[in-house]
Structure formats: C-alpha cells, structure tokens
Coordinates of N, CA, C and O in Angstrom, one line a residue:
X1 N 0.9 -1.2 0.0 CA 0.0 0.0 0.0 C 0.9 1.2 0.0 O 1.8 1.4 0.8
X2 N 0.7 2.1 -0.9 CA 1.5 3.3 -1.1 C 1.1 4.4 -0.1 O 0.0 4.3 0.5
X3 N 1.9 5.4 0.0 CA 1.6 6.5 0.8 C 0.3 7.3 0.3 O -0.5 7.8 1.1
X4 N 0.2 7.3 -1.0 CA -1.0 8.0 -1.6 C -2.3 7.2 -1.2 O -3.3 7.9 -0.9
X5 N -2.2 5.9 -1.2 CA -3.4 5.1 -0.8 C -3.7 5.3 0.7 O -4.9 5.5 1.0
X6 N -2.7 5.4 1.5 CA -2.9 5.6 2.9 C -3.5 7.0 3.2 O -4.4 7.1 4.0
X7 N -3.1 8.0 2.4 CA -3.6 9.3 2.6 C -5.1 9.3 2.1 O -5.9 10.0 2.7
X8 N -5.4 8.6 1.0 CA -6.7 8.6 0.5 C -7.7 7.9 1.5 O -8.8 8.4 1.7
X9 N -7.2 6.8 2.1 CA -8.0 6.1 3.1 C -8.3 7.0 4.3 O -9.4 7.1 4.8
X10 N -7.2 7.7 4.8 CA -7.4 8.6 5.9 C -8.3 9.7 5.6 O -9.1 10.2 6.4
X11 N -8.2 10.3 4.4 CA -9.0 11.4 4.0 C -10.5 10.9 3.9 O -11.4 11.7 4.3
X12 N -10.8 9.7 3.4 CA -12.1 9.3 3.4 C -12.7 9.0 4.7 O -13.9 9.3 5.0
X13 N -11.9 8.5 5.7 CA -12.4 8.3 7.0 C -12.7 9.6 7.7 O -13.7 9.8 8.3
X14 N -11.8 10.6 7.5 CA -12.0 11.9 8.1 C -13.3 12.6 7.4 O -14.0 13.3 8.1
X15 N -13.4 12.4 6.1 CA -14.6 12.9 5.4 C -15.9 12.3 6.0 O -16.9 13.0 6.1
X16 N -15.8 11.0 6.3 CA -17.0 10.3 6.9 C -17.3 10.8 8.3 O -18.5 11.0 8.6
X17 N -16.2 11.1 9.0 CA -16.4 11.7 10.4 C -17.0 13.0 10.3 O -18.0 13.4 11.0
X18 N -16.6 13.8 9.3 CA -17.1 15.2 9.1 C -18.6 15.1 8.7 O -19.4 15.9 9.1
X19 N -18.9 14.1 7.8 CA -20.3 13.9 7.4 C -21.2 13.6 8.6 O -22.3 14.0 8.8
X20 N -20.6 12.7 9.5 CA -21.4 12.4 10.8 C -21.6 13.6 11.7 O -22.7 13.8 12.2
X21 N -20.6 14.5 11.8 CA -20.7 15.7 12.6 C -21.8 16.6 11.9 O -22.6 17.2 12.6
X22 N -21.7 16.8 10.6 CA -22.7 17.6 9.9 C -24.1 17.0 10.1 O -25.0 17.8 10.3
X23 N -24.2 15.7 10.0 CA -25.5 15.1 10.2 C -26.1 15.3 11.6 O -27.2 15.7 11.7
X24 N -25.3 15.2 12.6 CA -25.7 15.4 14.0 C -26.0 16.9 14.2 O -27.1 17.2 14.8
X25 N -25.2 17.8 13.7 CA -25.5 19.2 13.8 C -26.8 19.6 13.1 O -27.6 20.4 13.7
X26 N -27.0 19.1 11.9 CA -28.2 19.5 11.2 C -29.4 18.9 11.9 O -30.4 19.6 12.0
X27 N -29.3 17.6 12.3 CA -30.5 17.0 12.9 C -30.8 17.7 14.3 O -32.0 17.8 14.7
X28 N -29.8 18.2 15.0 CA -30.0 18.8 16.2 C -30.6 20.3 16.1 O -31.2 20.8 17.0
X29 N -30.3 20.9 15.0 CA -30.7 22.3 14.8 C -31.8 22.5 13.8 O -32.2 23.7 13.6
X30 N -32.3 21.5 13.2 CA -33.3 21.7 12.1 C -34.6 22.1 12.6 O -35.1 21.9 12.6
X31 N -35.2 22.7 13.2 CA -36.5 23.0 13.8 C -36.3 23.0 15.3 O -36.9 22.2 16.0
X32 N -35.4 23.8 15.8 CA -35.1 23.8 17.2 C -36.3 24.4 18.0 O -36.5 24.0 19.1
X33 N -37.1 25.2 17.4 CA -38.3 25.8 18.1 C -39.5 25.0 17.9 O -40.6 25.5 17.9
X34 N -39.4 23.7 17.7 CA -40.6 22.8 17.5 C -41.4 22.7 18.7 O -40.9 22.2 19.8
X35 N -42.7 23.0 18.7 CA -43.5 22.9 19.9 C -44.6 21.9 19.6 O -45.0 21.6 18.4
X36 N -45.2 21.3 20.6 CA -46.3 20.3 20.4 C -47.5 20.8 19.6 O -48.0 20.1 18.8
X37 N -47.8 22.1 19.8 CA -49.0 22.6 19.1 C -48.6 23.1 17.7 O -49.5 23.3 16.9
X38 N -47.4 23.4 17.5 CA -46.9 23.9 16.2 C -45.7 23.1 15.6 O -44.6 23.3 15.9
X39 N -46.0 22.1 14.8 CA -44.9 21.3 14.3 C -44.1 22.1 13.3 O -44.5 23.1 12.8
X40 N -43.0 21.5 13.0 CA -42.0 22.1 12.1 C -42.6 22.2 10.6 O -43.0 21.1 10.1
X41 N -42.6 23.3 10.0 CA -43.2 23.4 8.7 C -42.3 22.7 7.6 O -42.8 22.3 6.6
X42 N -41.0 22.6 7.8 CA -40.1 22.0 6.8 C -39.7 20.6 7.2 O -38.6 20.1 6.9
X43 N -40.6 19.8 7.9 CA -40.2 18.5 8.5 C -39.9 17.5 7.3 O -38.9 16.8 7.4
X44 N -40.6 17.6 6.2 CA -40.4 16.7 5.1 C -39.0 16.9 4.5 O -38.3 16.0 4.2
X45 N -38.7 18.2 4.2 CA -37.4 18.5 3.6 C -36.3 18.2 4.6 O -35.2 17.7 4.1
X46 N -36.5 18.4 5.9 CA -35.4 18.1 6.9 C -35.2 16.6 6.9 O -34.1 16.1 7.0
X47 N -36.2 15.8 6.8 CA -36.1 14.3 6.8 C -35.3 13.9 5.5 O -34.5 13.0 5.6
X48 N -35.6 14.5 4.4 CA -34.9 14.1 3.2 C -33.4 14.5 3.3 O -32.6 13.7 2.9
X49 N -33.1 15.6 3.9 CA -31.7 16.0 4.0 C -31.0 15.0 5.0 O -29.9 14.6 4.8
X50 N -31.7 14.6 6.1 CA -31.1 13.7 7.1 C -30.8 12.4 6.4 O -29.8 11.8 6.6
X51 N -31.8 11.9 5.7 CA -31.6 10.6 5.0 C -30.4 10.6 4.0 O -29.6 9.7 3.9
X52 N -30.4 11.7 3.2 CA -29.3 11.9 2.3 C -27.9 12.0 3.0 O -27.0 11.3 2.5
X53 N -27.9 12.7 4.0 CA -26.6 12.9 4.8 C -26.2 11.5 5.4 O -25.0 11.2 5.4
X54 N -27.2 10.8 5.9 CA -26.9 9.5 6.6 C -26.4 8.5 5.5 O -25.4 7.8 5.8
X55 N -27.0 8.5 4.4 CA -26.6 7.5 3.3 C -25.2 7.9 2.8 O -24.4 7.0 2.6
X56 N -25.0 9.2 2.6 CA -23.6 9.6 2.1 C -22.6 9.3 3.2 O -21.5 8.8 2.9
X57 N -22.9 9.5 4.5 CA -21.9 9.2 5.5 C -21.6 7.8 5.6 O -20.4 7.4 5.8
X58 N -22.6 6.9 5.6 CA -22.4 5.5 5.6 C -21.6 5.0 4.4 O -20.7 4.2 4.5
X59 N -21.9 5.5 3.2 CA -21.2 5.2 2.0 C -19.7 5.6 2.1 O -18.8 4.8 1.8
X60 N -19.5 6.8 2.6 CA -18.1 7.2 2.8 C -17.4 6.4 3.9 O -16.1 6.3 3.8
X61 N -18.1 5.9 4.8 CA -17.4 5.1 5.8 C -17.1 3.7 5.3 O -16.1 3.1 5.7
X62 N -17.9 3.2 4.4 CA -17.7 1.8 3.9 C -16.6 1.7 3.0 O -15.8 0.8 2.9
X63 N -16.4 2.8 2.2 CA -15.3 2.7 1.1 C -14.0 2.4 1.6 O -13.3 1.5 1.2
X64 N -13.4 3.2 2.6 CA -12.1 2.8 3.1 C -12.0 1.5 3.8 O -11.0 0.8 3.6
X65 N -13.0 1.1 4.5 CA -12.9 -0.2 5.2 C -13.1 -1.3 4.2 O -12.5 -2.4 4.5
X66 N -13.8 -1.1 3.2 CA -13.9 -2.2 2.1 C -12.5 -2.4 1.4 O -12.1 -3.5 1.1
X67 N -11.8 -1.2 1.2 CA -10.5 -1.3 0.6 C -9.5 -2.0 1.6 O -8.7 -2.9 1.2
X68 N -9.6 -1.7 2.9 CA -8.7 -2.3 3.8 C -9.0 -3.8 4.0 O -8.1 -4.6 4.2
X69 N -10.3 -4.1 3.9 CA -10.7 -5.5 4.0 C -10.1 -6.3 2.8 O -9.6 -7.4 3.0
X70 N -10.2 -5.7 1.7 CA -9.6 -6.4 0.5 C -8.1 -6.5 0.6 O -7.5 -7.5 0.2
X71 N -7.5 -5.5 1.2 CA -6.0 -5.5 1.4 C -5.6 -6.6 2.3 O -4.6 -7.3 2.1
X72 N -6.4 -6.8 3.4 CA -6.1 -7.9 4.3 C -6.4 -9.3 3.7 O -5.6 -10.2 4.0
X73 N -7.5 -9.4 3.0 CA -7.8 -10.7 2.4 C -6.8 -11.2 1.3 O -6.5 -12.3 1.2
X74 N -6.3 -10.2 0.6 CA -5.4 -10.5 -0.5 C -4.0 -10.5 -0.1 O -3.1 -10.2 -0.9
X75 N -3.7 -10.8 1.1 CA -2.3 -10.9 1.6 C -1.5 -9.7 1.4 O -0.4 -9.7 0.9
X76 N -2.1 -8.5 1.8 CA -1.4 -7.2 1.8 C -1.0 -6.8 0.5 O 0.1 -6.1 0.3
X77 N -1.8 -7.1 -0.6 CA -1.5 -6.6 -1.9 C -2.8 -6.0 -2.4 O -3.9 -6.6 -2.4
X78 N -2.7 -4.8 -3.0 CA -3.8 -4.1 -3.6 C -3.7 -4.3 -5.1 O -2.8 -3.8 -5.8
X79 N -4.6 -5.1 -5.6 CA -4.6 -5.4 -7.1 C -5.3 -4.3 -7.8 O -6.1 -3.5 -7.2
X80 N -5.2 -4.3 -9.1 CA -5.8 -3.3 -10.0 C -7.4 -3.4 -9.8 O -7.9 -4.5 -9.8
X81 N -8.0 -2.3 -9.7 CA -9.5 -2.3 -9.5 C -10.0 -2.4 -8.1 O -11.2 -2.4 -7.8
X82 N -9.0 -2.4 -7.1 CA -9.5 -2.4 -5.7 C -10.3 -1.2 -5.3 O -11.3 -1.3 -4.6
X83 N -9.8 0.0 -5.7 CA -10.6 1.2 -5.4 C -11.9 1.2 -6.1 O -12.9 1.6 -5.5
X84 N -12.0 0.7 -7.3 CA -13.3 0.6 -8.0 C -14.3 -0.3 -7.2 O -15.5 0.0 -7.0
X85 N -13.8 -1.5 -6.8 CA -14.6 -2.4 -6.0 C -15.1 -1.8 -4.7 O -16.2 -1.9 -4.3
X86 N -14.2 -1.2 -4.0 CA -14.5 -0.5 -2.7 C -15.5 0.6 -2.9 O -16.5 0.7 -2.1
X87 N -15.3 1.4 -4.0 CA -16.3 2.5 -4.2 C -17.6 1.9 -4.6 O -18.7 2.4 -4.1
X88 N -17.7 0.8 -5.4 CA -18.9 0.2 -5.8 C -19.7 -0.3 -4.5 O -20.9 -0.1 -4.4
X89 N -18.9 -0.9 -3.6 CA -19.6 -1.4 -2.4 C -20.1 -0.3 -1.5 O -21.2 -0.4 -0.9
X90 N -19.3 0.8 -1.4 CA -19.8 1.9 -0.7 C -21.1 2.5 -1.2 O -22.0 2.9 -0.5
X91 N -21.1 2.6 -2.6 CA -22.3 3.2 -3.2 C -23.5 2.3 -3.1 O -24.6 2.7 -2.8
X92 N -23.3 1.0 -3.1 CA -24.4 0.0 -2.9 C -24.9 0.1 -1.5 O -26.2 0.1 -1.3
X93 N -24.1 0.2 -0.6 CA -24.5 0.4 0.8 C -25.3 1.7 1.0 O -26.3 1.7 1.7
X94 N -24.8 2.8 0.4 CA -25.4 4.0 0.6 C -26.8 4.0 -0.1 O -27.8 4.5 0.4
X95 N -26.9 3.4 -1.3 CA -28.2 3.3 -2.0 C -29.2 2.4 -1.2 O -30.4 2.7 -1.1
X96 N -28.7 1.3 -0.6 CA -29.6 0.5 0.2 C -30.1 1.2 1.5 O -31.3 1.1 1.8
X97 N -29.2 2.0 2.1 CA -29.6 2.7 3.3 C -30.6 3.8 2.9 O -31.7 4.0 3.5
X98 N -30.4 4.5 1.8 CA -31.3 5.5 1.3 C -32.7 4.9 0.9 O -33.7 5.5 1.2
X99 N -32.7 3.7 0.3 CA -33.9 3.1 -0.1 C -34.7 2.6 1.1 O -35.9 2.8 1.2
X100 N -34.0 2.0 2.1 CA -34.7 1.6 3.3 C -35.2 2.8 4.1 O -36.4 2.7 4.6
X101 N -34.5 3.8 4.2 CA -34.9 5.0 4.9 C -36.1 5.7 4.2 O -37.0 6.1 4.8
X102 N -36.0 5.7 2.9 CA -37.1 6.3 2.1 C -38.4 5.5 2.2 O -39.5 6.1 2.4
X103 N -38.3 4.2 2.2 CA -39.4 3.4 2.4 C -40.0 3.5 3.8 O -41.2 3.5 4.0
X104 N -39.1 3.7 4.8 CA -39.6 3.9 6.2 C -40.3 5.2 6.3 O -41.3 5.3 7.0
X105 N -39.8 6.3 5.7 CA -40.5 7.6 5.8 C -41.8 7.5 5.1 O -42.7 8.2 5.4
X106 N -41.9 6.7 4.0 CA -43.1 6.7 3.2 C -44.1 5.7 3.9 O -45.2 5.6 3.4
X107 N -43.7 5.0 4.9 CA -44.6 4.1 5.6 C -44.8 2.7 4.8 O -45.8 2.0 5.1
X108 N -43.9 2.4 3.9 CA -44.0 1.2 3.2 C -43.0 0.1 3.5 O -42.8 -0.8 2.8
X109 N -42.3 0.3 4.6 CA -41.2 -0.6 5.0 C -41.8 -1.8 5.8 O -42.6 -1.6 6.8
X110 N -41.4 -2.9 5.4 CA -41.8 -4.1 6.1 C -40.5 -5.1 6.1 O -39.6 -4.8 5.3
X111 N -40.6 -6.2 6.8 CA -39.5 -7.1 6.8 C -39.2 -7.7 5.4 O -38.1 -7.7 5.0
X112 N -40.2 -8.1 4.7 CA -40.0 -8.7 3.4 C -39.4 -7.6 2.4 O -38.5 -8.0 1.6
X113 N -39.8 -6.4 2.5 CA -39.3 -5.4 1.6 C -37.8 -5.1 2.0 O -37.0 -4.9 1.1
X114 N -37.5 -5.1 3.2 CA -36.2 -4.8 3.7 C -35.2 -6.0 3.2 O -34.2 -5.7 2.7
X115 N -35.7 -7.2 3.3 CA -34.9 -8.3 2.9 C -34.8 -8.3 1.4 O -33.7 -8.7 0.8
X116 N -35.8 -7.8 0.6 CA -35.7 -7.7 -0.8 C -34.6 -6.7 -1.2 O -33.8 -6.9 -2.1
X117 N -34.6 -5.5 -0.5 CA -33.7 -4.5 -0.8 C -32.2 -5.0 -0.6 O -31.3 -4.8 -1.4
X118 N -32.0 -5.6 0.6 CA -30.7 -6.1 0.9 C -30.3 -7.2 -0.1 O -29.1 -7.3 -0.5
X119 N -31.2 -8.1 -0.4 CA -30.8 -9.2 -1.4 C -30.6 -8.6 -2.8 O -29.8 -9.1 -3.5
X120 N -31.3 -7.6 -3.1 CA -31.1 -6.9 -4.4 C -29.7 -6.3 -4.5 O -29.0 -6.4 -5.5
X121 N -29.3 -5.6 -3.4 CA -27.9 -5.1 -3.3 C -26.9 -6.2 -3.4 O -25.8 -6.0 -4.0
X122 N -27.1 -7.3 -2.7 CA -26.2 -8.4 -2.7 C -26.1 -9.0 -4.1 O -25.0 -9.4 -4.6
X123 N -27.2 -9.1 -4.8 CA -27.2 -9.6 -6.2 C -26.5 -8.7 -7.1 O -25.8 -9.2 -8.0
X124 N -26.7 -7.4 -7.0 CA -26.0 -6.5 -7.8 C -24.5 -6.6 -7.6 O -23.7 -6.6 -8.6
X125 N -24.0 -6.7 -6.4 CA -22.6 -6.9 -6.1 C -22.1 -8.3 -6.7 O -21.0 -8.3 -7.2
X126 N -22.9 -9.3 -6.6 CA -22.5 -10.6 -7.1 C -22.3 -10.6 -8.6 O -21.3 -11.1 -9.1
X127 N -23.3 -10.0 -9.3 CA -23.2 -9.9 -10.7 C -22.1 -8.9 -11.2 O -21.4 -9.2 -12.2
X128 N -21.9 -7.9 -10.4 CA -20.8 -7.0 -10.7 C -19.4 -7.7 -10.6 O -18.5 -7.5 -11.4
X129 N -19.3 -8.5 -9.5 CA -18.1 -9.3 -9.4 C -17.8 -10.2 -10.6 O -16.7 -10.4 -11.1
X130 N -18.9 -10.9 -11.0 CA -18.8 -11.8 -12.1 C -18.5 -11.1 -13.5 O -17.8 -11.6 -14.3
X131 N -19.1 -9.9 -13.6 CA -19.0 -9.2 -14.9 C -17.8 -8.4 -15.0 O -17.1 -8.4 -16.1
X132 N -17.4 -7.6 -14.0 CA -16.3 -6.6 -14.1 C -15.0 -7.0 -13.5 O -14.0 -6.5 -13.9
X133 N -15.0 -8.0 -12.6 CA -13.8 -8.2 -11.8 C -13.0 -9.5 -12.2 O -11.9 -9.7 -11.7
X134 N -13.6 -10.4 -12.9 CA -12.9 -11.6 -13.3 C -12.0 -11.3 -14.6 O -12.4 -10.5 -15.4
X135 N -10.9 -12.0 -14.6 CA -10.0 -11.8 -15.8 C -10.6 -12.2 -17.1 O -11.4 -13.0 -17.2

C-alpha cells in the first residue's frame, strides 16, 4: 500500500467523520423551536436531508474499510481495480440505506421489503463481481 493510498483512506475516514458531525449538527438544529402545538413546517425537507446525509456518511465510511478488508484478504496486496470495487460497495450500501430510509419515511417498510432491498444489493454486487472483476 503506497503513501498515496494511505492518505486517501485517511481522507475518506475523516470525510466520513465530518459527514457524521454535519448530520448530527443538522439533525439537532433543524427546527429547534418545534412545539407540540406547532410542528415544524419543513419537516419533510429536513427528513430528506437527514436521509441523504446519513446515506452519504455510511457510504463514505464503507469505502475505506472495504478497501482495507480487500487489502487484508489478498495478503497485503492491492490489485488493480481495488478502489473501484471498494467504491462500488460503498455506493451500494449508501443506496440500500437510502432506499430503506425512504421506504420507512413513506410508511411502506416491512421485513420482506427490507430483505428484498438487501438481497437486491447483494445480487448487484455478485453480478458486478462476475461481470467486471474476473479476468
């Protein structure tokens, strides 16, 4: 692993931490004057922003750890395409989180739907491994 790769991993971890801080700050301050008789007028937009920030933060967290897991599994060698695979896995996790959170906000989330979203993400990763990553 080169110094540039280490710096990129550290930068992504710090970016994910920053995303978490921004998420907590936004969620804590988004309608601070919310009263029981007067709900927040922008609650729908705030929920969408929180879901987007959460999905992006989780995706940014997964990317460096997926790369480090591949580094450990492949006996401390990063082969060509490792960053692409790690990025793809981070994007898939972010999309799954966003889909599950969107279904939850819409009131359409159930256990079978959740299992379907997760199995769909796993199937996309499986097909991508077979299509793009084999020699």
